[in-house]
Coordinates of C-alpha atoms in Angstrom, one line a residue:
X855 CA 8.7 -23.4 -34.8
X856 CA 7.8 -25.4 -31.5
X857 CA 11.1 -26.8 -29.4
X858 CA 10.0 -29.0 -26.9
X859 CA 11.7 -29.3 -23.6
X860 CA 11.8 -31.6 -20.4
X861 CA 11.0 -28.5 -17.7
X862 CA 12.1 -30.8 -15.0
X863 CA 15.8 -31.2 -16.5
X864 CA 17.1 -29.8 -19.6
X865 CA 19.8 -31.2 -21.4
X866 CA 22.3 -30.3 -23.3
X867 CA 20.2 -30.0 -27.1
X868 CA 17.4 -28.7 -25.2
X869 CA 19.6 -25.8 -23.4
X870 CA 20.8 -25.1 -27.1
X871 CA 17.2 -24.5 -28.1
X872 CA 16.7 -21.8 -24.9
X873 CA 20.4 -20.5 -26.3
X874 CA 18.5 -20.1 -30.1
X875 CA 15.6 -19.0 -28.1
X876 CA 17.8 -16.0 -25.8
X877 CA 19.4 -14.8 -29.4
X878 CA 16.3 -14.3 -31.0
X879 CA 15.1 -12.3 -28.4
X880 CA 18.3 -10.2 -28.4
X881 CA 17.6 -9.4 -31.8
X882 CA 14.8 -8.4 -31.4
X883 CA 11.9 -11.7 -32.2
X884 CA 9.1 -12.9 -30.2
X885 CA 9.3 -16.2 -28.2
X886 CA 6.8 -18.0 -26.0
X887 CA 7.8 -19.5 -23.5
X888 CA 6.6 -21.8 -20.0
X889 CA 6.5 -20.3 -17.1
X890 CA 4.8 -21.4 -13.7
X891 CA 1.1 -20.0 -14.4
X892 CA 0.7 -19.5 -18.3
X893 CA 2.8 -19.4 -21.3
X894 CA 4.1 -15.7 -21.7
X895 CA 4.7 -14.2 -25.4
X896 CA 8.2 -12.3 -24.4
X897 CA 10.4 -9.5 -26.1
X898 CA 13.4 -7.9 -25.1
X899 CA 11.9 -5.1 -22.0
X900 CA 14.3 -2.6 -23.6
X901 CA 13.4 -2.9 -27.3
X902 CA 10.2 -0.4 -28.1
X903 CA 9.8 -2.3 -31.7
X904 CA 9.6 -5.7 -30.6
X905 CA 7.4 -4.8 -27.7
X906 CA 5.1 -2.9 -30.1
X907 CA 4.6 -6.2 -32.1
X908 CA 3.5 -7.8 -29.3
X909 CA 0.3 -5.4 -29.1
X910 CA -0.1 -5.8 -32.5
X911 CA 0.0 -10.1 -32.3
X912 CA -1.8 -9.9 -29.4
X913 CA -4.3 -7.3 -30.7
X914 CA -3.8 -5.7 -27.0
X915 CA -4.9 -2.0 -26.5
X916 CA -1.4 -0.1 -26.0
X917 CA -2.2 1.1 -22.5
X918 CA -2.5 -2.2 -21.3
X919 CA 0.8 -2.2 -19.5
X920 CA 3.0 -5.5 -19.9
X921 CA 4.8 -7.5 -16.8
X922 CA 8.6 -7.5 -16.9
X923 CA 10.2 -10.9 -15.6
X924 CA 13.6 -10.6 -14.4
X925 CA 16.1 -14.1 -13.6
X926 CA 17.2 -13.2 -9.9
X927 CA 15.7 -11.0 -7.1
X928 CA 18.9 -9.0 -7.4
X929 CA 17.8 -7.5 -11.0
X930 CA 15.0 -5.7 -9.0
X931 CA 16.5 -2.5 -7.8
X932 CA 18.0 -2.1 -11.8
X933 CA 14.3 -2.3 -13.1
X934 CA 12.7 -0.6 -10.6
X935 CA 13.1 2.1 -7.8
X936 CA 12.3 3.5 -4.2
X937 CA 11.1 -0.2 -3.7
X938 CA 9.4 -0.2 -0.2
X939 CA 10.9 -3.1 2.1
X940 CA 7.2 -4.9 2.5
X941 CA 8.0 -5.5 -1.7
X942 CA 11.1 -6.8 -0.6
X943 CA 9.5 -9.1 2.3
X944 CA 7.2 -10.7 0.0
X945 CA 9.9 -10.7 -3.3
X946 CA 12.4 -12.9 -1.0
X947 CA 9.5 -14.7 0.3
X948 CA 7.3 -16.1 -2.8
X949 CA 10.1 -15.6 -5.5
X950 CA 10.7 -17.5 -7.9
X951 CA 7.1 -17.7 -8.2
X952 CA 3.5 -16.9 -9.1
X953 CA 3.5 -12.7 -7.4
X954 CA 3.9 -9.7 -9.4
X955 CA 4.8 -6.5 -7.4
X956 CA 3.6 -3.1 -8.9
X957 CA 6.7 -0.7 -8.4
X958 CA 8.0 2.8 -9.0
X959 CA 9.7 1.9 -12.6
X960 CA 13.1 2.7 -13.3
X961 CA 14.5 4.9 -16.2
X962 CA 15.8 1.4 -17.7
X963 CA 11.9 0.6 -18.8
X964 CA 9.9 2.4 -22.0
X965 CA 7.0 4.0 -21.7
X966 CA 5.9 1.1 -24.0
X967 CA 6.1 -1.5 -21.5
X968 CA 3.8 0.5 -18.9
X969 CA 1.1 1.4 -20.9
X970 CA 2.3 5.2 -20.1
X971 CA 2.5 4.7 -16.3
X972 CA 4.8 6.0 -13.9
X973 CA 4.9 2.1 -12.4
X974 CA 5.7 -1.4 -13.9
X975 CA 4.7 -5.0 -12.7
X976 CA 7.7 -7.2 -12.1
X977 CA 8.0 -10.9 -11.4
X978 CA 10.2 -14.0 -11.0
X979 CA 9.3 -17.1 -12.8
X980 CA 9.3 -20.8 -11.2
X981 CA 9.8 -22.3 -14.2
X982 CA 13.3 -23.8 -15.1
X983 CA 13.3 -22.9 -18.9
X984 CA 12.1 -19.3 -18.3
X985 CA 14.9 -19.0 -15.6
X986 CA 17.0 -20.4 -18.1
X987 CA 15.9 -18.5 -20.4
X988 CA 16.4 -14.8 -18.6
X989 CA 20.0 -15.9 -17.5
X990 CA 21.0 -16.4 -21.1
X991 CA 19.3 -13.0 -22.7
X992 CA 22.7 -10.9 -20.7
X993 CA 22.8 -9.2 -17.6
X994 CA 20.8 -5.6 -17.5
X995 CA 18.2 -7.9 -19.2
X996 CA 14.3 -8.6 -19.1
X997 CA 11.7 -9.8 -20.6
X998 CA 8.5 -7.8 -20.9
X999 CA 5.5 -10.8 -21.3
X1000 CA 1.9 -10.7 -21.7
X1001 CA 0.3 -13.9 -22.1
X1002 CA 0.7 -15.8 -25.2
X1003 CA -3.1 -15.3 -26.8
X1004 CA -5.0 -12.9 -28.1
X1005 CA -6.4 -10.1 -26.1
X1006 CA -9.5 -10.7 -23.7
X1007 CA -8.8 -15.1 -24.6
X1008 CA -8.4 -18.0 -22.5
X1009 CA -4.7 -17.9 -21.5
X1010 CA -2.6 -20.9 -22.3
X1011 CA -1.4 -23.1 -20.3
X1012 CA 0.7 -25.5 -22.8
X1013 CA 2.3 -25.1 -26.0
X1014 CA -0.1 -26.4 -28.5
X1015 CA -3.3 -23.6 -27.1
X1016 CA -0.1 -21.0 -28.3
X1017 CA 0.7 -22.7 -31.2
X1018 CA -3.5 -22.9 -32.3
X1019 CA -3.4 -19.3 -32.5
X1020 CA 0.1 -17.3 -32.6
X1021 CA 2.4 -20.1 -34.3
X1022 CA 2.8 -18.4 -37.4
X1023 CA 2.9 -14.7 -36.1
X1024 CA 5.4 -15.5 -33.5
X1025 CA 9.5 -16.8 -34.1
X1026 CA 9.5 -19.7 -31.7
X1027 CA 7.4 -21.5 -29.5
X1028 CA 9.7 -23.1 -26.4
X1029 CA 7.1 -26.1 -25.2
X1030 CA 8.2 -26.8 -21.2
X1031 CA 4.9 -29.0 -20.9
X1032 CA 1.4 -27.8 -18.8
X1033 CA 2.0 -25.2 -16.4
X1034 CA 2.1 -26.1 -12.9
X1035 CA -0.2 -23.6 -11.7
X1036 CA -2.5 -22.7 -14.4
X1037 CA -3.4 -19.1 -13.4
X1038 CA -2.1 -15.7 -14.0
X1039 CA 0.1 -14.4 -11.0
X1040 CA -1.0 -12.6 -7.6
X1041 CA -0.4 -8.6 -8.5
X1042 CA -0.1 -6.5 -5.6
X1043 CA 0.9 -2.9 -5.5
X1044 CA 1.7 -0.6 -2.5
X1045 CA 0.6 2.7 -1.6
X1046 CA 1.9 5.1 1.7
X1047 CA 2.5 2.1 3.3
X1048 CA -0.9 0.1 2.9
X1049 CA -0.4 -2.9 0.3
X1050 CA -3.2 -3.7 -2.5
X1051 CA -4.6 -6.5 -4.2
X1052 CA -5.1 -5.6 -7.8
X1053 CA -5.6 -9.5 -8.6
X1054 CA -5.8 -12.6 -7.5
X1055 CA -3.7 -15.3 -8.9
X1056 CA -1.6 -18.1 -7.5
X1057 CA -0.6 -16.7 -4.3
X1058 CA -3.3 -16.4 -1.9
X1059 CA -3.6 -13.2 -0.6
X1060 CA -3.9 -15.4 3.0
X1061 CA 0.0 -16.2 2.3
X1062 CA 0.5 -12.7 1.6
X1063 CA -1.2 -11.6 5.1
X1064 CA 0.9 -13.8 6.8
X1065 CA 4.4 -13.3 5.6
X1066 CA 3.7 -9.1 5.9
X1067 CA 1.6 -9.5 9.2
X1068 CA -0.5 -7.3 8.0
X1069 CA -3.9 -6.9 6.0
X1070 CA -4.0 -6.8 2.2
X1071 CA -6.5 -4.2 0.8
X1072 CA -9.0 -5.6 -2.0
X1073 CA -8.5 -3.5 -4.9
X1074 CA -12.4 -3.1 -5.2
X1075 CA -12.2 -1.0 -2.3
X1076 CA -9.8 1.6 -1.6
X1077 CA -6.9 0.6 -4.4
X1078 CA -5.2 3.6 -6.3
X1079 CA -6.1 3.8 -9.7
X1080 CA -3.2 1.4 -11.8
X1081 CA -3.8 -0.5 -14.6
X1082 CA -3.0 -3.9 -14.9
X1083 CA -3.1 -6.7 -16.8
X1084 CA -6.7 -8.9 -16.7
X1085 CA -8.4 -6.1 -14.9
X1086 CA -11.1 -5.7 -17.1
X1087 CA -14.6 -6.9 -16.6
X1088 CA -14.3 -8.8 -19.4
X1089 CA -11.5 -11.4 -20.3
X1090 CA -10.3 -15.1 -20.4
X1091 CA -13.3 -15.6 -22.7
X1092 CA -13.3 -18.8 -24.4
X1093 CA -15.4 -17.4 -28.3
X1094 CA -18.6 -19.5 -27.4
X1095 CA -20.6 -18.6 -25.1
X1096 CA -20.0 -18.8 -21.2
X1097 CA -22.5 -18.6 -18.7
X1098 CA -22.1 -18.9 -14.6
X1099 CA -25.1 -20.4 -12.6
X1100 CA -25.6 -21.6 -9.0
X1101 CA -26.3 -25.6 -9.4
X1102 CA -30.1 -26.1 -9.7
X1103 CA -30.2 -22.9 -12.0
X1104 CA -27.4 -24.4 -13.8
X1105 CA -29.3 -27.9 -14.4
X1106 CA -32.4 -26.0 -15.3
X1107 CA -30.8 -23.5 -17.8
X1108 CA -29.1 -27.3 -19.5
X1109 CA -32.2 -28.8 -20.1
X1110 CA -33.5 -25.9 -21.2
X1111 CA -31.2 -25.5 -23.9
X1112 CA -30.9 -29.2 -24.3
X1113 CA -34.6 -29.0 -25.0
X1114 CA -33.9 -26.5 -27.9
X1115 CA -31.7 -28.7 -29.7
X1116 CA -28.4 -27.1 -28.4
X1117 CA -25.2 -28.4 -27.6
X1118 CA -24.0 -27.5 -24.4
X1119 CA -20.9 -28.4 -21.9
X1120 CA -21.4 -28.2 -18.2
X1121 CA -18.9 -28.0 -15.7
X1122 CA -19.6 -28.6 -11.8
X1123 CA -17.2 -29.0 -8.8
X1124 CA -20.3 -30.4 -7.0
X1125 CA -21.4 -34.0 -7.3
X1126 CA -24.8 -34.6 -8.8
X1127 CA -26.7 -37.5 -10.1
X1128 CA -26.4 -38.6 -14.0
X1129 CA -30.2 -38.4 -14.2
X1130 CA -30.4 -34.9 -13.6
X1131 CA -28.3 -34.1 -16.9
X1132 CA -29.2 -36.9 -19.2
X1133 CA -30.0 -35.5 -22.7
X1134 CA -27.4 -36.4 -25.3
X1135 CA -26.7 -33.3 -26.2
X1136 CA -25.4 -32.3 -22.8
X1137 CA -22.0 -32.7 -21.6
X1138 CA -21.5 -32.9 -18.2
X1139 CA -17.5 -32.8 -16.5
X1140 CA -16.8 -32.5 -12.7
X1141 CA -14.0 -30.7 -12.1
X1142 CA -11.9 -31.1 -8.5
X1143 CA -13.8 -29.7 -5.2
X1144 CA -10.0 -28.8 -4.8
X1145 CA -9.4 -25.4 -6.1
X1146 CA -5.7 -25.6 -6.5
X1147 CA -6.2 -28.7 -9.0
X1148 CA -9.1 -26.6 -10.4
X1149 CA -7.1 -24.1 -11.4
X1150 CA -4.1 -26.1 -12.8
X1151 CA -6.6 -27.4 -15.1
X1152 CA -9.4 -24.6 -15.9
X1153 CA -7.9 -23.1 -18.6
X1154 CA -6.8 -26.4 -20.6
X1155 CA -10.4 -27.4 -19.9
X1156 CA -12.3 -24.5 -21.6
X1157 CA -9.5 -24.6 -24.5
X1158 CA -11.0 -28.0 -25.3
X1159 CA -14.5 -27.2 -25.3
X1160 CA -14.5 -23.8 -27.2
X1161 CA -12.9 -25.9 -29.7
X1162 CA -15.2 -28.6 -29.7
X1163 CA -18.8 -28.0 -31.1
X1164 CA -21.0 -26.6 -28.9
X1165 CA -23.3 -23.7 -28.7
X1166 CA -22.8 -23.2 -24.9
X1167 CA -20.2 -23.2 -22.0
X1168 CA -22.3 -23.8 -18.7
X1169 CA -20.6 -23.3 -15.3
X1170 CA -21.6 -23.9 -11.2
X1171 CA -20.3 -20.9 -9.7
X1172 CA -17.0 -21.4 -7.5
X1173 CA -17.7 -21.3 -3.8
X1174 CA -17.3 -17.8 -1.6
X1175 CA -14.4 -18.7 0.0
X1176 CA -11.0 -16.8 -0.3
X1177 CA -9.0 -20.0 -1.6
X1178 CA -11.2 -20.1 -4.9
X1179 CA -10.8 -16.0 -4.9
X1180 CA -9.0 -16.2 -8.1
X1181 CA -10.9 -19.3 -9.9
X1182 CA -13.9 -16.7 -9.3
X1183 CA -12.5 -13.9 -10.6
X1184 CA -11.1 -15.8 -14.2
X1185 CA -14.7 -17.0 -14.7
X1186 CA -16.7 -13.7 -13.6
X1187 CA -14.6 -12.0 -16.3
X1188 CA -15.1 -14.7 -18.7
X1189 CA -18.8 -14.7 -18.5
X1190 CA -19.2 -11.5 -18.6
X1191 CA -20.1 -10.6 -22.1
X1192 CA -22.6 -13.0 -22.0
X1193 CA -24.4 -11.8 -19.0

């Protein structure tokens, strides 16, 4: 069943439906629910059965650790342990909101949750109904949350992408509208005193530099070895085909196909003229030179057209610049089956 709630302001009905939401979790169901950056398909942290159902929904290998959201910066020190103050910096800093720290996990969490690992990712949510949400579940409570998709998918960023796939493997759908940022969460982990990007989401790592006055290490470089969630080469595939191509490479590949009788979508942030792309079989959509809009609305945008007919996703390639670091990462890893 889908509830549908105002995320701005709930009212009383709609906090009962967060209330039927928190009890089904406590027993033990599986609810997805709006958060900030995508909808997240949640179980009680502490309960090994209902986390193990969320592998098998989600068709998830089991060593792909899950993210544990907590209500209030002061549940961090129960979840996790010998938490290094620059974790604390940022959590006080950016929380509620779109960073997930990699910490030393506390005996509280199952090896379930953490894929095996000795660490766990751990967030705050900016979104009023998944705040809501953990402060009715009980105190000594979390919620462990992988996206609500199948594994390796586009995430979703509103109710009806979870409801197209998981509505009838799932107890409850709580719909808190599109989410605000439309990307997965920052994850950074911290080592001997150095602090790791493991992947960029919707904190800049710039922001992150700042608040810490110090340098952020790209996990491509000299990261320790932790597994995380969307780390692998590929994921946040749409099913058809998606291919990433500097503009006048992109404009040749489209005729190309266009010429072949193939139906193809293709998505620019730069301007270019009408003429260039005018077979009927071609779809052309400009997307926002701004990367923060682009990212609120990426994912909806490649939920519509792998559901729509066409043969081929076609993509210009994001700038280089560290603002669109994340954008660039989501579609590397989405195109990279079809490279």
């Amino acid at each position: 069943m889908v509830m549908v709630l105002d995320k701005e302001k709930l009212d009383q009905k709609q906090l009962e439906k967060v209330a039927a939401a928190a009890r089904l979790l406590k027993e033990g169901g599986i609810v997805a629910f709006p958060t900030e950056t995508v909808y997240g398909l949640g179980v009680d942290a502490t309960n090994t059965d209902a986390v193990r159902k969320v592998y098998e929904i989600k068709q998830r290998p089991t060593d792909h650790p899950l993210i544990v959201h907590i209500g209030h910066i002061t549940q961090l020190d129960y979840w996790a342990q010998e938490i290094p103050e620059a974790a604390w910096l940022l959590a006080r800093h950016f929380w509620p909101g779109p960073l997930t720290l990699i910490l030393r996990r506390s005996p509280h969490i199952p090896d379930c949750v953490t894929g095996g690992q000795d660490t766990v990712g751990i967030r705050l949510p900016a979104h009023p109904v998944a705040l809501k949400l953990l402060n009715m579940i009980g105190p000594n409570k979390a919620i462990a949350a992988p996206s609500a998709n199948l594994y390796g998918r586009i995430s979703p960023t509103t109710a009806a992408h979870v409801s197209a796939t998981l509505n009838n493997k799932i107890d409850m759908i709580l719909d808190g509208g599109s989410c605000k940022v439309g990307l997965e969460s920052t994850i950074i982990s911290f080592e001997h005193g150095t602090v790791f990007l493991l992947r960029p989401g919707g904190i800049p790592v710039s922001a992150i530099e700042l608040v810490l006055n110090k340098p952020v290490i790209s996990h491509k470089s000299k990261a320790p070895v932790t597994r995380v969630p969307g780390a692998l080469p590929s994921h946040y595939a749409p099913t058809t085909p998606l291919q990433l191509f500097h503009l006048p490479e992109l404009i040749q590949t489209a005729n190309k196909l266009a010429a072949q009788n193939l139906h193809t979508v293709v998505i620019t942030w730069s301007e270019i003229n009408s003429s260039q792309l005018s077979a009927p079989n071609i779809q052309h959509v400009r997307m926002s030179r701004d990367p923060v809009h682009y990212g609120q609305h990426l994912y909806a945008l490649l939920h519509r057209y792998d559901q729509a007919p066409y043969n081929y996703i076609l993509m210009e390639t994001p700038p280089e610049l560290p603002a669109w670091l994340a954008i660039s990462d989501r579609l590397q890893r989405a195109s990279y089956a079809h490279l």
